[in-house]
mmCIF file of C-alpha atoms in Angstrom:
data_model
loop_
_atom_site.group_PDB
_atom_site.id
_atom_site.type_symbol
_atom_site.label_atom_id
_atom_site.label_comp_id
_atom_site.label_asym_id
_atom_site.label_seq_id
_atom_site.Cartn_x
_atom_site.Cartn_y
_atom_site.Cartn_z
ATOM 1 C CA ALA A 646 89.112 94.169 117.796
ATOM 2 C CA GLN A 647 92.365 92.452 118.265
ATOM 3 C CA ARG A 648 95.669 94.296 118.310
ATOM 4 C CA VAL A 649 99.328 93.532 118.794
ATOM 5 C CA THR A 650 101.788 96.180 120.021
ATOM 6 C CA GLN A 651 105.531 95.999 119.775
ATOM 7 C CA PRO A 652 106.719 99.222 121.463
ATOM 8 C CA GLU A 653 110.296 99.086 120.199
ATOM 9 C CA LYS A 654 111.012 99.657 116.475
ATOM 10 C CA LEU A 655 114.758 99.307 117.023
ATOM 11 C CA LEU A 656 116.735 97.445 119.617
ATOM 12 C CA SER A 657 120.482 97.025 119.943
ATOM 13 C CA VAL A 658 122.306 94.895 122.307
ATOM 14 C CA PHE A 659 125.879 93.575 122.585
ATOM 15 C CA LYS A 660 126.798 90.031 121.877
ATOM 16 C CA GLY A 661 126.444 87.897 124.996
ATOM 17 C CA ALA A 662 123.964 90.307 126.612
ATOM 18 C CA PRO A 663 120.401 89.319 127.472
ATOM 19 C CA VAL A 664 117.723 90.476 125.095
ATOM 20 C CA GLU A 665 113.957 90.935 125.547
ATOM 21 C CA LEU A 666 111.647 91.960 122.722
ATOM 22 C CA LYS A 667 108.283 93.185 124.046
ATOM 23 C CA CYS A 668 104.907 92.237 122.793
ATOM 24 C CA ASN A 669 101.492 93.193 124.157
ATOM 25 C CA TYR A 670 98.192 92.188 122.774
ATOM 26 C CA SER A 671 94.538 92.971 123.140
ATOM 27 C CA TYR A 672 91.971 90.249 122.416
ATOM 28 C CA SER A 673 88.833 89.290 124.259
ATOM 29 C CA GLY A 674 89.019 85.563 123.799
ATOM 30 C CA SER A 675 91.832 82.967 124.111
ATOM 31 C CA PRO A 676 94.472 83.969 121.607
ATOM 32 C CA GLU A 677 97.239 81.972 120.021
ATOM 33 C CA LEU A 678 100.506 83.887 120.014
ATOM 34 C CA PHE A 679 103.495 83.533 117.748
ATOM 35 C CA TRP A 680 106.887 85.085 117.109
ATOM 36 C CA TYR A 681 108.027 85.246 113.503
ATOM 37 C CA VAL A 682 111.494 86.288 112.355
ATOM 38 C CA GLN A 683 112.742 87.643 109.102
ATOM 39 C CA TYR A 684 116.507 87.475 108.538
ATOM 40 C CA SER A 685 118.065 89.706 105.884
ATOM 41 C CA ARG A 686 116.981 88.690 102.405
ATOM 42 C CA GLN A 687 115.011 85.642 103.763
ATOM 43 C CA ARG A 688 111.330 84.952 104.013
ATOM 44 C CA LEU A 689 109.245 85.322 107.149
ATOM 45 C CA GLN A 690 109.508 82.211 109.243
ATOM 46 C CA LEU A 691 108.040 80.954 112.462
ATOM 47 C CA LEU A 692 110.325 81.218 115.508
ATOM 48 C CA LEU A 693 107.983 79.862 118.160
ATOM 49 C CA ARG A 694 104.314 79.658 119.185
ATOM 50 C CA HIS A 695 103.086 79.799 122.735
ATOM 51 C CA ILE A 696 101.246 76.484 122.748
ATOM 52 C CA SER A 697 104.473 74.599 121.995
ATOM 53 C CA ARG A 698 106.295 76.006 124.982
ATOM 54 C CA GLU A 699 109.582 75.213 123.428
ATOM 55 C CA SER A 700 112.868 77.030 123.128
ATOM 56 C CA ILE A 701 114.058 77.682 119.597
ATOM 57 C CA LYS A 702 117.584 79.013 118.957
ATOM 58 C CA GLY A 703 117.740 79.815 122.696
ATOM 59 C CA PHE A 704 114.677 82.018 122.555
ATOM 60 C CA THR A 705 111.687 81.540 124.821
ATOM 61 C CA ALA A 706 108.429 83.362 125.264
ATOM 62 C CA ASP A 707 105.833 83.029 127.972
ATOM 63 C CA LEU A 708 102.221 84.042 127.544
ATOM 64 C CA ASN A 709 101.156 86.188 130.459
ATOM 65 C CA LYS A 710 97.364 86.525 130.193
ATOM 66 C CA GLY A 711 97.185 88.814 133.208
ATOM 67 C CA GLU A 712 99.514 91.396 131.582
ATOM 68 C CA THR A 713 98.389 90.438 128.025
ATOM 69 C CA SER A 714 102.002 90.058 127.049
ATOM 70 C CA PHE A 715 104.142 87.595 125.108
ATOM 71 C CA HIS A 716 107.686 88.910 125.427
ATOM 72 C CA LEU A 717 110.524 87.154 123.578
ATOM 73 C CA LYS A 718 113.653 86.495 125.594
ATOM 74 C CA LYS A 719 117.162 85.161 125.091
ATOM 75 C CA PRO A 720 119.750 85.134 127.883
ATOM 76 C CA PHE A 721 122.780 85.529 125.598
ATOM 77 C CA ALA A 722 122.371 87.246 122.265
ATOM 78 C CA GLN A 723 124.392 86.185 119.296
ATOM 79 C CA GLU A 724 125.294 88.227 116.192
ATOM 80 C CA GLU A 725 123.244 85.851 113.979
ATOM 81 C CA ASP A 726 120.126 86.868 115.966
ATOM 82 C CA SER A 727 120.152 90.192 114.189
ATOM 83 C CA ALA A 728 116.811 90.266 112.290
ATOM 84 C CA MET A 729 113.325 91.676 112.241
ATOM 85 C CA TYR A 730 111.017 90.069 114.800
ATOM 86 C CA TYR A 731 107.280 90.126 114.528
ATOM 87 C CA CYS A 732 104.809 89.157 117.263
ATOM 88 C CA ALA A 733 101.488 87.825 115.919
ATOM 89 C CA LEU A 734 98.156 86.786 117.212
ATOM 90 C CA SER A 735 95.695 84.286 115.747
ATOM 91 C CA SER A 736 92.097 83.876 116.772
ATOM 92 C CA GLY A 737 89.244 81.586 115.830
ATOM 93 C CA SER A 738 89.333 78.728 113.385
ATOM 94 C CA ALA A 739 90.601 80.737 110.408
ATOM 95 C CA ARG A 740 94.218 81.296 109.809
ATOM 96 C CA GLN A 741 94.235 85.055 110.207
ATOM 97 C CA LEU A 742 97.326 86.508 111.783
ATOM 98 C CA THR A 743 97.328 90.015 113.285
ATOM 99 C CA PHE A 744 100.913 91.261 113.313
ATOM 100 C CA GLY A 745 102.678 93.814 115.446
ATOM 101 C CA SER A 746 104.765 96.482 113.690
ATOM 102 C CA GLY A 747 107.992 94.535 114.255
ATOM 103 C CA THR A 748 111.249 95.151 116.154
ATOM 104 C CA GLN A 749 114.535 95.306 114.279
ATOM 105 C CA LEU A 750 117.132 93.613 116.560
ATOM 106 C CA THR A 751 120.804 94.350 116.047
ATOM 107 C CA VAL A 752 123.376 92.421 118.034
ATOM 108 C CA LEU A 753 126.609 94.328 118.114
ATOM 109 C CA PRO A 754 129.990 92.515 118.284
ATOM 110 C CA LYS B 451 109.530 69.344 100.777
ATOM 111 C CA ALA B 452 109.406 72.465 98.548
ATOM 112 C CA GLY B 453 108.340 75.686 100.252
ATOM 113 C CA VAL B 454 105.673 78.118 99.256
ATOM 114 C CA THR B 455 106.358 79.680 95.915
ATOM 115 C CA GLN B 456 105.016 82.936 94.576
ATOM 116 C CA THR B 457 105.077 84.268 91.013
ATOM 117 C CA PRO B 458 106.077 86.703 89.769
ATOM 118 C CA ARG B 459 108.604 87.946 92.287
ATOM 119 C CA TYR B 460 108.585 91.517 90.959
ATOM 120 C CA LEU B 461 105.912 93.445 89.034
ATOM 121 C CA ILE B 462 105.609 97.023 87.812
ATOM 122 C CA LYS B 463 102.168 98.320 86.794
ATOM 123 C CA THR B 464 100.590 101.752 86.210
ATOM 124 C CA ARG B 465 97.616 103.215 87.875
ATOM 125 C CA GLY B 466 94.300 101.918 86.715
ATOM 126 C CA GLN B 467 95.625 98.533 85.535
ATOM 127 C CA GLN B 468 94.853 95.239 87.161
ATOM 128 C CA VAL B 469 97.237 92.523 88.360
ATOM 129 C CA THR B 470 97.104 88.865 89.271
ATOM 130 C CA LEU B 471 99.551 87.266 91.694
ATOM 131 C CA SER B 472 99.988 83.504 92.092
ATOM 132 C CA CYS B 473 100.826 81.361 95.074
ATOM 133 C CA SER B 474 101.630 77.682 95.126
ATOM 134 C CA PRO B 475 101.355 76.223 98.676
ATOM 135 C CA ILE B 476 103.378 73.459 100.227
ATOM 136 C CA SER B 477 102.214 70.088 98.922
ATOM 137 C CA GLY B 478 99.313 68.853 101.046
ATOM 138 C CA HIS B 479 98.500 72.268 102.520
ATOM 139 C CA ARG B 480 94.831 73.307 101.922
ATOM 140 C CA SER B 481 94.840 76.738 103.528
ATOM 141 C CA VAL B 482 96.279 79.748 101.831
ATOM 142 C CA SER B 483 96.352 83.204 103.307
ATOM 143 C CA TRP B 484 97.415 86.487 101.776
ATOM 144 C CA TYR B 485 98.968 89.494 103.487
ATOM 145 C CA GLN B 486 100.072 92.950 102.312
ATOM 146 C CA GLN B 487 103.240 94.438 103.744
ATOM 147 C CA THR B 488 103.993 98.161 103.508
ATOM 148 C CA PRO B 489 106.375 100.374 105.475
ATOM 149 C CA GLY B 490 103.505 102.420 106.753
ATOM 150 C CA GLN B 491 100.869 99.838 107.701
ATOM 151 C CA GLY B 492 103.076 96.794 108.271
ATOM 152 C CA LEU B 493 101.759 93.270 107.710
ATOM 153 C CA GLN B 494 97.944 93.230 107.107
ATOM 154 C CA PHE B 495 95.739 90.250 106.463
ATOM 155 C CA LEU B 496 93.919 90.201 103.144
ATOM 156 C CA PHE B 497 92.013 86.954 103.013
ATOM 157 C CA GLU B 498 92.263 83.174 103.568
ATOM 158 C CA TYR B 499 91.130 80.325 101.423
ATOM 159 C CA PHE B 500 90.546 76.740 102.456
ATOM 160 C CA SER B 501 89.362 74.066 100.132
ATOM 161 C CA GLU B 502 88.475 76.631 97.449
ATOM 162 C CA THR B 503 86.322 78.689 99.871
ATOM 163 C CA GLN B 504 87.102 82.065 101.247
ATOM 164 C CA ARG B 505 87.039 81.555 104.958
ATOM 165 C CA ASN B 506 87.968 85.005 106.186
ATOM 166 C CA LYS B 507 88.567 88.448 104.752
ATOM 167 C CA GLY B 508 90.459 91.493 106.055
ATOM 168 C CA ASN B 509 89.573 95.122 105.821
ATOM 169 C CA PHE B 510 90.413 95.821 102.216
ATOM 170 C CA PRO B 511 88.296 97.276 99.462
ATOM 171 C CA GLY B 512 86.509 95.101 96.895
ATOM 172 C CA ARG B 513 89.192 95.768 94.394
ATOM 173 C CA PHE B 514 91.149 93.042 96.144
ATOM 174 C CA SER B 515 89.887 89.559 95.404
ATOM 175 C CA GLY B 516 91.184 86.058 95.347
ATOM 176 C CA ARG B 517 90.412 82.471 94.573
ATOM 177 C CA GLN B 518 91.708 78.995 95.213
ATOM 178 C CA PHE B 519 91.858 76.165 92.802
ATOM 179 C CA SER B 520 91.198 72.486 93.448
ATOM 180 C CA ASN B 521 94.963 71.823 93.744
ATOM 181 C CA SER B 522 95.117 74.477 96.505
ATOM 182 C CA ARG B 523 97.024 76.940 94.332
ATOM 183 C CA SER B 524 95.676 80.478 94.864
ATOM 184 C CA GLU B 525 95.577 83.740 92.992
ATOM 185 C CA MET B 526 94.884 87.201 94.148
ATOM 186 C CA ASN B 527 93.745 89.958 91.877
ATOM 187 C CA VAL B 528 93.813 93.721 92.348
ATOM 188 C CA SER B 529 91.795 95.808 89.924
ATOM 189 C CA THR B 530 92.046 99.474 89.198
ATOM 190 C CA LEU B 531 95.463 99.781 90.831
ATOM 191 C CA GLU B 532 96.308 102.823 92.982
ATOM 192 C CA LEU B 533 99.677 104.137 93.965
ATOM 193 C CA GLY B 534 98.965 102.974 97.547
ATOM 194 C CA ASP B 535 98.732 99.404 96.389
ATOM 195 C CA SER B 536 102.515 99.296 95.984
ATOM 196 C CA ALA B 537 103.606 96.721 98.474
ATOM 197 C CA LEU B 538 105.099 93.283 99.143
ATOM 198 C CA TYR B 539 102.301 90.703 98.900
ATOM 199 C CA LEU B 540 102.944 87.607 100.961
ATOM 200 C CA CYS B 541 101.206 84.261 100.691
ATOM 201 C CA ALA B 542 101.225 81.701 103.512
ATOM 202 C CA SER B 543 100.081 78.091 103.501
ATOM 203 C CA SER B 544 99.119 75.704 106.285
ATOM 204 C CA LEU B 545 97.568 72.299 106.769
ATOM 205 C CA GLY B 546 94.499 73.786 108.265
ATOM 206 C CA GLN B 547 94.819 75.125 111.778
ATOM 207 C CA ASP B 548 98.508 74.623 111.871
ATOM 208 C CA THR B 549 101.548 76.898 111.550
ATOM 209 C CA GLN B 550 101.582 79.169 108.476
ATOM 210 C CA TYR B 551 104.563 78.952 106.181
ATOM 211 C CA PHE B 552 105.339 82.032 104.214
ATOM 212 C CA GLY B 553 106.459 82.502 100.611
ATOM 213 C CA PRO B 554 109.126 85.013 99.465
ATOM 214 C CA GLY B 555 106.518 87.521 98.363
ATOM 215 C CA THR B 556 105.753 89.447 95.195
ATOM 216 C CA ARG B 557 106.961 93.055 95.134
ATOM 217 C CA LEU B 558 104.318 95.185 93.322
ATOM 218 C CA THR B 559 105.244 98.674 92.237
ATOM 219 C CA VAL B 560 102.452 100.909 90.905
ATOM 220 C CA LEU B 561 103.584 103.908 88.922
#
């Protein structure tokens, strides 16, 4: 069975500090990993996916198959980054996402 | 391009009733997936439809069902509502194997 673990429910950092949101997964095949973000009163939206290997809003995430991790990083956090972040895994041909429990990030001024 | 829309946005029902939620995907998207979001269980996959066929189903009882129409619009139905069915129900659409785009959700409260 596939599983996504986000060990931190809450994470607070100061503006300008680096931030890392942890995500570990368990899946026997080749997963596709995503980070979704939900800003206050907005819908869930894709932040980035590992196959794109892009940086969105300064965030990056590298898939580490050895450690089965897909941590989200940003070198300098901004107050507008405060949101709920979900790591998700997709497998197979169907569009079924398995979500982690989410991390509420608060960037303090 | 208009985003995914869900109706109604809020719904209050009593135990034992049934409910139907609707989702209109982004134009051109043929895949629609449904998720249940609760504080205790988080986001859980319900089912996915592609070209009017259910392609995958999550671990939910048979009281939860869905369908997709030829225009890709989808409905999900919950029969014999229980208190534990209170949740935010999210719909997501995609072209097929591409990124899923989420709707705003329908907040269901069961009294």
